[in-house]
PDB file of C-alpha atoms in Angstrom:
ATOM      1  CA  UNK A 218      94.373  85.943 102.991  1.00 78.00           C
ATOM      2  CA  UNK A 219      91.763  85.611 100.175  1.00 92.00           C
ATOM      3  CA  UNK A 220      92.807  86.003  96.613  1.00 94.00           C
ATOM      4  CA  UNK A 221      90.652  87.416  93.616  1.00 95.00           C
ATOM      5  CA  UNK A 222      89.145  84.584  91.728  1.00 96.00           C
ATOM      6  CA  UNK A 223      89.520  85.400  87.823  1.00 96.00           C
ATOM      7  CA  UNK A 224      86.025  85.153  87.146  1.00 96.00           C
ATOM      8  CA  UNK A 225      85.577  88.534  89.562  1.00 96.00           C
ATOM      9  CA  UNK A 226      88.751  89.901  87.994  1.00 97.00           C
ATOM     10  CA  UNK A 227      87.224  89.748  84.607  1.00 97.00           C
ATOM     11  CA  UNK A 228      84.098  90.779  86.208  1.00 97.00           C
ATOM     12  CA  UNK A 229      85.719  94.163  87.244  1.00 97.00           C
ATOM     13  CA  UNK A 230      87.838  94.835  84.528  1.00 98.00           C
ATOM     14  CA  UNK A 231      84.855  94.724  82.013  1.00 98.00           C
ATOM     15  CA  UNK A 232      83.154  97.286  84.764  1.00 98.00           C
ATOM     16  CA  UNK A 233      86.283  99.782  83.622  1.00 98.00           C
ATOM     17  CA  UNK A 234      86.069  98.411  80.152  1.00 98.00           C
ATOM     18  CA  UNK A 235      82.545  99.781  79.712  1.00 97.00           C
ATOM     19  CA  UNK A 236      82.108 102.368  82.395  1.00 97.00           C
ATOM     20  CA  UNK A 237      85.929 103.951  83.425  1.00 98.00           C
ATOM     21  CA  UNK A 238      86.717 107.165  82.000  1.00 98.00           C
ATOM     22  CA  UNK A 239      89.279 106.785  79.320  1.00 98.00           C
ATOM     23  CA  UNK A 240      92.174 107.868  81.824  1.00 98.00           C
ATOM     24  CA  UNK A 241      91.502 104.992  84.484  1.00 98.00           C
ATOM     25  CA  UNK A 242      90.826 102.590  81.038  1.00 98.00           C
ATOM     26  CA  UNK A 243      94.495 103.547  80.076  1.00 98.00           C
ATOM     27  CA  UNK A 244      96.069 103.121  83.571  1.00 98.00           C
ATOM     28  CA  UNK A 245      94.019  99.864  83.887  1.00 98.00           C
ATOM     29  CA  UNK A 246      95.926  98.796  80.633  1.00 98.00           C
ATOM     30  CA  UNK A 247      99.123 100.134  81.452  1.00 98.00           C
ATOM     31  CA  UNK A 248      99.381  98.099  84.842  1.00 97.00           C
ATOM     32  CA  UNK A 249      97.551  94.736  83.931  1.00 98.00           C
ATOM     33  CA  UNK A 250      97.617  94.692  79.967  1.00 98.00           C
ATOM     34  CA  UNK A 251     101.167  95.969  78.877  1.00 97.00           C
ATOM     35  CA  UNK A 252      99.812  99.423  78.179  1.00 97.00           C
ATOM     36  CA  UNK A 253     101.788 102.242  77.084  1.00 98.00           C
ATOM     37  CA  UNK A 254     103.130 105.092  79.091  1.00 97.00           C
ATOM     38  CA  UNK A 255     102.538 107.681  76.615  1.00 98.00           C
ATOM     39  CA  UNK A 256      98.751 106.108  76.362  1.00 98.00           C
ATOM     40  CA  UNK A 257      98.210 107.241  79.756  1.00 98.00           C
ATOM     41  CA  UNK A 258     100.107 110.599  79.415  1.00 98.00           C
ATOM     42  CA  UNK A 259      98.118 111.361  76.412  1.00 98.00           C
ATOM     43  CA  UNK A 260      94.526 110.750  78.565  1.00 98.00           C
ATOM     44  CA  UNK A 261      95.779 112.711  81.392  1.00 98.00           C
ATOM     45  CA  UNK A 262      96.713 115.946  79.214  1.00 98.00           C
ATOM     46  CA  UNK A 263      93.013 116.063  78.040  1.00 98.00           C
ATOM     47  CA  UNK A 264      93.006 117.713  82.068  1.00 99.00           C
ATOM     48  CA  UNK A 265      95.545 119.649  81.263  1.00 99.00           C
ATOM     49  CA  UNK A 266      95.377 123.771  80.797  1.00 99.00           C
ATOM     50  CA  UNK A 267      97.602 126.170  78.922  1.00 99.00           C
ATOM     51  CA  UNK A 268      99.245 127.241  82.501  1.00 99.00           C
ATOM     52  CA  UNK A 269      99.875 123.903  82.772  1.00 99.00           C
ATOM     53  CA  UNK A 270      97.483 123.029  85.616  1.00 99.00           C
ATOM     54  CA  UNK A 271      94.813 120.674  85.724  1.00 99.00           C
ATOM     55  CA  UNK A 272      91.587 120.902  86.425  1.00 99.00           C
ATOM     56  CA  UNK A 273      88.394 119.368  83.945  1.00 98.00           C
ATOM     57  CA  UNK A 274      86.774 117.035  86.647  1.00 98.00           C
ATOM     58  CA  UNK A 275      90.288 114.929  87.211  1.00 98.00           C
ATOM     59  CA  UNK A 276      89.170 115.260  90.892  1.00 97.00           C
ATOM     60  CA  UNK A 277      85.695 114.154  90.374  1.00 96.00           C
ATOM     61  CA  UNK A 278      84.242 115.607  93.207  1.00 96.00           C
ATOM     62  CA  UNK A 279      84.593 119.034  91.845  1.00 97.00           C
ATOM     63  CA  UNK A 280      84.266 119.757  87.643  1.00 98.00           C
ATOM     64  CA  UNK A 281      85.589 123.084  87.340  1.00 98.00           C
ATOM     65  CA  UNK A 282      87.252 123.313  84.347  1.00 99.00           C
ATOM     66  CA  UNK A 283      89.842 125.590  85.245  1.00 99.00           C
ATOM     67  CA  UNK A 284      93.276 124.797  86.963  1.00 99.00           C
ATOM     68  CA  UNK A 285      93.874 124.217  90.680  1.00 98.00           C
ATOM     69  CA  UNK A 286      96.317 122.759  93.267  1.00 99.00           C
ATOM     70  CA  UNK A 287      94.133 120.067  94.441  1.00 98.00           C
ATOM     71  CA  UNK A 288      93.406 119.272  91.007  1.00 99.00           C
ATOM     72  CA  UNK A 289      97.308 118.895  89.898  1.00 99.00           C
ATOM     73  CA  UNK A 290      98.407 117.811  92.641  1.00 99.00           C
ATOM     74  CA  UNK A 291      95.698 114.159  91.907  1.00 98.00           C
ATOM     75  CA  UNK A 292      97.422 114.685  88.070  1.00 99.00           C
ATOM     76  CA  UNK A 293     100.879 114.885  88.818  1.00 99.00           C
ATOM     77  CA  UNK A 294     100.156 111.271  91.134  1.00 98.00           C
ATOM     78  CA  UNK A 295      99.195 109.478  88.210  1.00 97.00           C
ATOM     79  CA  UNK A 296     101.699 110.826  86.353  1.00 98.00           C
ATOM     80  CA  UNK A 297     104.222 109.257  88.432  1.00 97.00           C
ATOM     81  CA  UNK A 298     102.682 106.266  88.339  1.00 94.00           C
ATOM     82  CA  UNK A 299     104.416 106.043  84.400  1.00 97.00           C
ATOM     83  CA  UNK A 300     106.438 108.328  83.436  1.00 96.00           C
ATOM     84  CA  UNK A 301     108.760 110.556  86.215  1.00 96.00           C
ATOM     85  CA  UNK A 302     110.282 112.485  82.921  1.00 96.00           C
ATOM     86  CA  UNK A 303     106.768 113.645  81.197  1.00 97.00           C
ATOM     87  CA  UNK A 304     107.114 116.982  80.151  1.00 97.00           C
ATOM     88  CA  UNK A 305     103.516 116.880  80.922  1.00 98.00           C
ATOM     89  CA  UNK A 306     104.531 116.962  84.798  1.00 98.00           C
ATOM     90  CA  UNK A 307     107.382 119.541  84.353  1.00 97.00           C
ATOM     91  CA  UNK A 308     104.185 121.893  83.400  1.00 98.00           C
ATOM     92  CA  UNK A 309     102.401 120.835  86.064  1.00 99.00           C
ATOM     93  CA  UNK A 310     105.299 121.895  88.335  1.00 99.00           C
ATOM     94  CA  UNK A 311     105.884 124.917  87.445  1.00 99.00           C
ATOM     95  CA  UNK A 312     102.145 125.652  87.994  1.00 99.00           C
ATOM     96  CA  UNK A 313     102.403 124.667  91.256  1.00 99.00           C
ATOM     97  CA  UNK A 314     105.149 127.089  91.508  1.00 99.00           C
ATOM     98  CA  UNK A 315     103.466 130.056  90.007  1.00 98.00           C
ATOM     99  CA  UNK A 316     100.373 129.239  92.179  1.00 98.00           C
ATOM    100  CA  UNK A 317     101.609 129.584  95.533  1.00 99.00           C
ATOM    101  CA  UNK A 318      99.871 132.255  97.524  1.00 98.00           C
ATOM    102  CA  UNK A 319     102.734 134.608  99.016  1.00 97.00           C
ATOM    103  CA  UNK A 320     100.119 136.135 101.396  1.00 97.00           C
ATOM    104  CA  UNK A 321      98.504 133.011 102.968  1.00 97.00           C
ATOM    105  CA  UNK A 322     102.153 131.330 102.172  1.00 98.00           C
ATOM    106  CA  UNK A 323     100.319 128.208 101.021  1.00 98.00           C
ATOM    107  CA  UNK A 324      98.489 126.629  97.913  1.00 98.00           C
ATOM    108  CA  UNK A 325      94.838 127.109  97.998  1.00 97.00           C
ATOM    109  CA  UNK A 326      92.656 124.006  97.004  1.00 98.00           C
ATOM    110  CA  UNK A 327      90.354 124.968  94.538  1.00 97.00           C
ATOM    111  CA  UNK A 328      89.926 127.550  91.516  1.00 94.00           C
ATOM    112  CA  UNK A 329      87.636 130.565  92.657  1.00 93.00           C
ATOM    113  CA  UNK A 330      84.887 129.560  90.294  1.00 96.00           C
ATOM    114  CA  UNK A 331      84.221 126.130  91.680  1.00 98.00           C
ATOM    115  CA  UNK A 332      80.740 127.088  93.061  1.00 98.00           C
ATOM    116  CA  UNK A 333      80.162 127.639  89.091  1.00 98.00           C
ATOM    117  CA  UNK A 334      79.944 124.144  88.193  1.00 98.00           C
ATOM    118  CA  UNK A 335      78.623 120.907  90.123  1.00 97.00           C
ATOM    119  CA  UNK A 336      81.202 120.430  93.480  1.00 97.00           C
ATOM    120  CA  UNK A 337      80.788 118.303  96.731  1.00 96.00           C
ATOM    121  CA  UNK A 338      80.073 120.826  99.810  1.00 96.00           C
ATOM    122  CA  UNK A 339      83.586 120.368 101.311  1.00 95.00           C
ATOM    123  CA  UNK A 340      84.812 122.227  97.873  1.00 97.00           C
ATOM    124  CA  UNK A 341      82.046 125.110  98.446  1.00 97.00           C
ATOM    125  CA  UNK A 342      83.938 128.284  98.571  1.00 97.00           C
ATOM    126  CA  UNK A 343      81.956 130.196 101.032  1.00 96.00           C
ATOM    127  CA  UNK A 344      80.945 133.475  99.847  1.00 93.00           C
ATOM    128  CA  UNK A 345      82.207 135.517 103.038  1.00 93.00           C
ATOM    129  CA  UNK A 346      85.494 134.099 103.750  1.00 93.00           C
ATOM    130  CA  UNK A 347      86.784 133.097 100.078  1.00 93.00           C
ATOM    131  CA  UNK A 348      87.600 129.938 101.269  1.00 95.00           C
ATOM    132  CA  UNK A 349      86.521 126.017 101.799  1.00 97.00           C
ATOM    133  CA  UNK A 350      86.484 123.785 104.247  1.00 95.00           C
ATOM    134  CA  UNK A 351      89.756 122.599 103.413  1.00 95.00           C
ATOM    135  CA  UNK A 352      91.373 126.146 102.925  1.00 95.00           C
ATOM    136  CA  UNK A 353      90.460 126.596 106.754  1.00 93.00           C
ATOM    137  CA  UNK A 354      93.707 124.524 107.189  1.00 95.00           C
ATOM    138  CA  UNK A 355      97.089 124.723 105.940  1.00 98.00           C
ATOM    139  CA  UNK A 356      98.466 121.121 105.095  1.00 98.00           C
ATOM    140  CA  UNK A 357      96.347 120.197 102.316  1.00 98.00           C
ATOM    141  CA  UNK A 358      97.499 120.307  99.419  1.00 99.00           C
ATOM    142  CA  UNK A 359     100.837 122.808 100.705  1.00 99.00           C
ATOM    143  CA  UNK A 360     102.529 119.827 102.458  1.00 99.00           C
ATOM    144  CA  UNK A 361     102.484 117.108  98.977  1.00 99.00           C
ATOM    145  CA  UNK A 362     103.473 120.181  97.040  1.00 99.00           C
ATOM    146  CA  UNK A 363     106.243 120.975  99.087  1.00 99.00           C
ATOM    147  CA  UNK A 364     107.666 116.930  98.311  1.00 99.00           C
ATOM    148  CA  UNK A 365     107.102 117.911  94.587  1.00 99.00           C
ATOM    149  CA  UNK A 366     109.188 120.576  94.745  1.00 99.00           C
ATOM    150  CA  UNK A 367     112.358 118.804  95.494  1.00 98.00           C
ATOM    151  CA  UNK A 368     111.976 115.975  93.328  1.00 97.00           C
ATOM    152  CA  UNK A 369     111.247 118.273  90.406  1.00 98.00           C
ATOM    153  CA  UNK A 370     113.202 121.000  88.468  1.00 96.00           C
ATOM    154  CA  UNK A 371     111.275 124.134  89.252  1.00 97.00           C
ATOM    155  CA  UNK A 372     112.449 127.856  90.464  1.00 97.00           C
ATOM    156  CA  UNK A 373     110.838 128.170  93.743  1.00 98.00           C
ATOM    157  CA  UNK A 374     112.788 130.200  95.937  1.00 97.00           C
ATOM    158  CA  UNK A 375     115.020 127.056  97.652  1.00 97.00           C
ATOM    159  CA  UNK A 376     115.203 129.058 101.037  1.00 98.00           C
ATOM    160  CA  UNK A 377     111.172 129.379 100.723  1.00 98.00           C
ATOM    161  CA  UNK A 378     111.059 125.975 100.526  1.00 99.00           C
ATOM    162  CA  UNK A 379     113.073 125.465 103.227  1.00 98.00           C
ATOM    163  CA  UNK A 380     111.241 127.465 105.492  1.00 99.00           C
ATOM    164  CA  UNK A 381     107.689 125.707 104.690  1.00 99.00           C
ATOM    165  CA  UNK A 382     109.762 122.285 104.776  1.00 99.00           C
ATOM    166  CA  UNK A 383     110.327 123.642 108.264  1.00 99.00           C
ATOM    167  CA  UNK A 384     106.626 124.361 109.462  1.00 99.00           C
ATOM    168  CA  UNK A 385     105.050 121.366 107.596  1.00 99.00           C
ATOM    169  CA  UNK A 386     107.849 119.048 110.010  1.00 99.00           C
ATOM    170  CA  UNK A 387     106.996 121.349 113.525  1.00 98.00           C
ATOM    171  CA  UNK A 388     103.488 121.141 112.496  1.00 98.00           C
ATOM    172  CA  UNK A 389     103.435 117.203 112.123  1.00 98.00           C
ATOM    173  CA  UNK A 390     106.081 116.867 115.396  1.00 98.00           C
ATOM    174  CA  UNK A 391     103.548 118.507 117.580  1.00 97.00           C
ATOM    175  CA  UNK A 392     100.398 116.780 116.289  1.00 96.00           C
ATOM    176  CA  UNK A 393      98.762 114.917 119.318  1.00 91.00           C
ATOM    177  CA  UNK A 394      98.366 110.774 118.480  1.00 86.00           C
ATOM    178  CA  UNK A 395      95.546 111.178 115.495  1.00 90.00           C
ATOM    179  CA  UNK A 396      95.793 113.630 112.689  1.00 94.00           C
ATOM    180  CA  UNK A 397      92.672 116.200 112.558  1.00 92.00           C
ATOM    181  CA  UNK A 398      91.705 114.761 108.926  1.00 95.00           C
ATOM    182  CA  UNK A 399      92.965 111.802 107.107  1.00 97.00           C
ATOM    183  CA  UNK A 400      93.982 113.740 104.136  1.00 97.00           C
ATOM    184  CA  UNK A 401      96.361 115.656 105.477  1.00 98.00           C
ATOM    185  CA  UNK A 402      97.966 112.606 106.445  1.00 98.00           C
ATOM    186  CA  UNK A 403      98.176 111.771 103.239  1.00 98.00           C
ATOM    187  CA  UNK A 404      99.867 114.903 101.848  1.00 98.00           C
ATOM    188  CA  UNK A 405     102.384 113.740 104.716  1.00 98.00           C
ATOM    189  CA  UNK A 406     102.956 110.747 103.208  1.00 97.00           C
ATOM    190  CA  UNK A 407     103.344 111.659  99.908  1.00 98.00           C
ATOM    191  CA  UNK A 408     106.006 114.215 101.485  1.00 98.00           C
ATOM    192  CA  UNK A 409     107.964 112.054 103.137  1.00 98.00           C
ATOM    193  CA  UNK A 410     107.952 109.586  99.858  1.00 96.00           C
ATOM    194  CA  UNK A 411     110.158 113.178  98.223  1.00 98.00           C
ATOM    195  CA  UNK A 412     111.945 115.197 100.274  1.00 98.00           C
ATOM    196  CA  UNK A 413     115.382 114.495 101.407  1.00 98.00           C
ATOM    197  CA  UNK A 414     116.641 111.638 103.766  1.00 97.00           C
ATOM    198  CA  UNK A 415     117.899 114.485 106.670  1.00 97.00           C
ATOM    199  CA  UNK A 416     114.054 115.406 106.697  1.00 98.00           C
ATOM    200  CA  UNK A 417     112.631 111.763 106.814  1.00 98.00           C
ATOM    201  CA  UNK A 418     114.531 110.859 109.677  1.00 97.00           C
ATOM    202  CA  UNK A 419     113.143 113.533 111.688  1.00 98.00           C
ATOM    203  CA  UNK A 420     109.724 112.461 110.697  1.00 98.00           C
ATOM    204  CA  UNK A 421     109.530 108.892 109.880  1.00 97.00           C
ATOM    205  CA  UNK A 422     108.070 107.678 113.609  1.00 97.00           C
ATOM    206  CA  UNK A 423     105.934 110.466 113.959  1.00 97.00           C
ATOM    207  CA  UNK A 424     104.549 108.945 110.959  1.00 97.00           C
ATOM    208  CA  UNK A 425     103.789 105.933 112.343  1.00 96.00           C
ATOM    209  CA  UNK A 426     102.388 107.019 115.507  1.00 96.00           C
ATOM    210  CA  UNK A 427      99.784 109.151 113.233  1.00 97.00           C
ATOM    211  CA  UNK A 428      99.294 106.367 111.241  1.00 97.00           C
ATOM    212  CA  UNK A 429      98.306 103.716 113.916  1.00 96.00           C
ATOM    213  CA  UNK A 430      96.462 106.375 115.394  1.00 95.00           C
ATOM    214  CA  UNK A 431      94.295 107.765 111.958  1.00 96.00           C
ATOM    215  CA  UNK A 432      93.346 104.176 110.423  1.00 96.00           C
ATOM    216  CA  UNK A 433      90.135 102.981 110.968  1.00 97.00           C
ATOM    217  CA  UNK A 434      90.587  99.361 111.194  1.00 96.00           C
ATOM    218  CA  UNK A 435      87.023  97.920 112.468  1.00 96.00           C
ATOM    219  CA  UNK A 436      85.571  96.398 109.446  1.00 96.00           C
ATOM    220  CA  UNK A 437      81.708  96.637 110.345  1.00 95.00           C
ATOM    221  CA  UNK A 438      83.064 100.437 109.202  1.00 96.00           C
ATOM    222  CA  UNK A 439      84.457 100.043 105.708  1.00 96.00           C
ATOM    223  CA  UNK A 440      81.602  99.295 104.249  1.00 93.00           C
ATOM    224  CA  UNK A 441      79.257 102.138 105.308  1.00 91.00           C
ATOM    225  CA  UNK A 442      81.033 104.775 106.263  1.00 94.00           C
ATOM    226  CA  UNK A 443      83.618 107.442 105.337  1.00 94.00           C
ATOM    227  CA  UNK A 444      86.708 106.288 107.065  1.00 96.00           C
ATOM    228  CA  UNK A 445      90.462 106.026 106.585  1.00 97.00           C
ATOM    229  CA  UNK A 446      91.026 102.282 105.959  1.00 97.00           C
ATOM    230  CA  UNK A 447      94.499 100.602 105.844  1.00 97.00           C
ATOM    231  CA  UNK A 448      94.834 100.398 102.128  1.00 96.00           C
ATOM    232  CA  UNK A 449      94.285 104.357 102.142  1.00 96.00           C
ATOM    233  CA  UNK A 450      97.986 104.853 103.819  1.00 95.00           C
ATOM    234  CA  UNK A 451      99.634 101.151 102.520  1.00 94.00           C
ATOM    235  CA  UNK A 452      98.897 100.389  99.149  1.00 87.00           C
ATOM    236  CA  UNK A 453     102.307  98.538  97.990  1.00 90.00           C
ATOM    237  CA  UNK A 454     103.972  95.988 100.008  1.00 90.00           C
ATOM    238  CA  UNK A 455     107.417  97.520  99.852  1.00 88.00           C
ATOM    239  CA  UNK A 456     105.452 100.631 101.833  1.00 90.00           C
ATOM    240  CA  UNK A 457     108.452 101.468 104.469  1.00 84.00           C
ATOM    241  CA  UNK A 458     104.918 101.657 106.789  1.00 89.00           C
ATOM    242  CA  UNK A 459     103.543  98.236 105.461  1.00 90.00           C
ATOM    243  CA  UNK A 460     104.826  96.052 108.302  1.00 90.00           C
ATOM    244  CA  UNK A 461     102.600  98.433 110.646  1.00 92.00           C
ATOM    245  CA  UNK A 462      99.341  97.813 109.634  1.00 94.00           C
ATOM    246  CA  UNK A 463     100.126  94.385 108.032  1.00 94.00           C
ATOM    247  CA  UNK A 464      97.733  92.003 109.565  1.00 95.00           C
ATOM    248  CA  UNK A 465      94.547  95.025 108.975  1.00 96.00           C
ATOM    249  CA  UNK A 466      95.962  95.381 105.200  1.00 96.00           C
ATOM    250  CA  UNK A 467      95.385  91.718 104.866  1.00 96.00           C
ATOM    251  CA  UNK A 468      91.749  92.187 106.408  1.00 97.00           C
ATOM    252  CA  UNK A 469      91.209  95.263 104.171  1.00 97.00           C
ATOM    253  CA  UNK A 470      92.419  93.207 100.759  1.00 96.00           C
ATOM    254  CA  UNK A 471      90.353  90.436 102.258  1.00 97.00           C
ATOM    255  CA  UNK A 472      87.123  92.693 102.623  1.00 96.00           C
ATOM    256  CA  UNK A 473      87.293  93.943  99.233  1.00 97.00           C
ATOM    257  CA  UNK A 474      87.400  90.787  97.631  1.00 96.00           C
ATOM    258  CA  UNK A 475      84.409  89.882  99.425  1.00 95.00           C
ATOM    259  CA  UNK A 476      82.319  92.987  98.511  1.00 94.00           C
ATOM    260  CA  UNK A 477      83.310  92.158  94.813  1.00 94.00           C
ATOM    261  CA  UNK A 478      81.406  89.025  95.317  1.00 91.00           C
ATOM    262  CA  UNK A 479      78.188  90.659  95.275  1.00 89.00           C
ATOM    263  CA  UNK A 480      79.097  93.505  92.812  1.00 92.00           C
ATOM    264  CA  UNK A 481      80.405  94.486  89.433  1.00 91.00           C
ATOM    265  CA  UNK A 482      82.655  97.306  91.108  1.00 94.00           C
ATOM    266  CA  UNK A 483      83.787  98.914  94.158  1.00 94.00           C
ATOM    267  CA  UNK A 484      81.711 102.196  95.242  1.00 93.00           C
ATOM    268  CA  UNK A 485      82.247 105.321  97.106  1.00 91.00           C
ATOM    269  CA  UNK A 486      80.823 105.371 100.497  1.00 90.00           C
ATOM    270  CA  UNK A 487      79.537 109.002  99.936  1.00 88.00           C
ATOM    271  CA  UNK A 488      77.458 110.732  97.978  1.00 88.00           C
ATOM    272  CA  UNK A 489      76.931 114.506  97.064  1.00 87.00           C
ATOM    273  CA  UNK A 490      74.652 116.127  94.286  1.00 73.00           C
TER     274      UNK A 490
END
């Protein structure tokens, strides 16, 4: 496996330096600079709403200001990343909580007024159904909330949640061998990281099977096009699913150090706008 030369570590770290909004500068800092927690707490509540949702741009590919799911959801992940006990994600709970929709029983994605400011298409609430693309389904974002919900004090009805904790595990157990989108696969994971051990052991080799089956692990790919690459679904070596995918993680780490070669930063492989 390659390693990161320090001149292109430098290289990219000026990149966030100079270009990063604050929030990444601060979690930048906090993991390779001896940053402080409440540094990166303090960026992430400029995302932050009165109901204690986030929305502002956090999830860049849609800049509604107002507060949504998919939006928290991306907050309350970096929040973990430092600081479990914020009071900062205790809000952002309890949105979560007060946003379920009882008649869809599920979280919707986006705020209603995201055609209102500049989106990607897959966030494009269309005009006759009230919904987009990703409302069509029902895993994203309802099956990472659900793993929220019991790591985190909140008052959602417990049987409720046992009921959805129910349908999210059928749902995965009868998935053929590839999960219809990546992302959903991801809420999975995220799920499985929260929600008791009874639950996990029901689910943990479906998991894998969906896994091996999801990742996109030709290489010509990575660079081109929009696919789920190892590092997507293993991105710490204690992962419980790292030993799966080991020898494409070490082509994926490998890959990116390459690209960095050539670049002052590691791009999207979309576009929208």
């Amino acid at each position: 496996m390659i390693k990161l030369s320090k001149k292109n570590f430098l290289k990219v770290s000026q990149f966030i330096k100079k270009k990063a909004r604050v929030l990444d500068q601060q979690l930048y800092s906090f993991y390779f600079e001896k940053g402080l927690q409440c540094d990166v707490i303090e960026a992430l509540t400029k995302y932050q709403n009165s109901d204690g949702g986030f929305g502002h741009g956090i999830e860049p590919d849609f800049r509604s200001p107002s507060s949504s799911p998919i939006a928290t959801t991306m907050a309350v992940e970096y929040i973990e990343k430092v600081d479990r006990n914020s009071p900062v994600l205790l809000k952002a709970i309890n949105y979560l909580v007060e946003s379920f929709d009882e008649l869809l029983q599920k979280w919707r994605a986006v705020p209603k007024d995201v055609n209102s400011f500049p989106h990607a298409p897959w966030w494009h609430i269309n005009d006759k159904t009230g919904f987009c693309v990703i409302d069509k389904g029902w895993k994203n974002p309802t099956v990472e909330i659900l793993g929220y919900l019991y790591q985190y004090p909140n008052n959602f009805l417990f049987i409720k949640l046992e009921e959805l904790t129910q349908k999210a595990i059928n749902l995965l157990l009868n998935q053929k061998d590839k999960m219809e989108s990546e992302h959903n696969l991801y809420c999975y994971l995220i799920f499985y990281d929260h929600i008791p051990k009874k639950y996990k052991t029901q689910i943990k080799s479906k998991l894998c099977e969906l896994i091996k089956g999801t990742v996109n692990i030709n290489v010509d790919d990575w660079s081109s096009k929009y696919v789920p690459t190892p590092l997507q679904f293993i991105d710490d070596p204690k992962s419980l699913f790292c030993s799966l995918l080991a020898d494409a993680v070490d082509k994926n780490l490998d890959f990116l150090i390459k690209a960095i070669d050539a670049s002052e930063a590691w791009y999207p492989t979309w576009k929208w706008g």
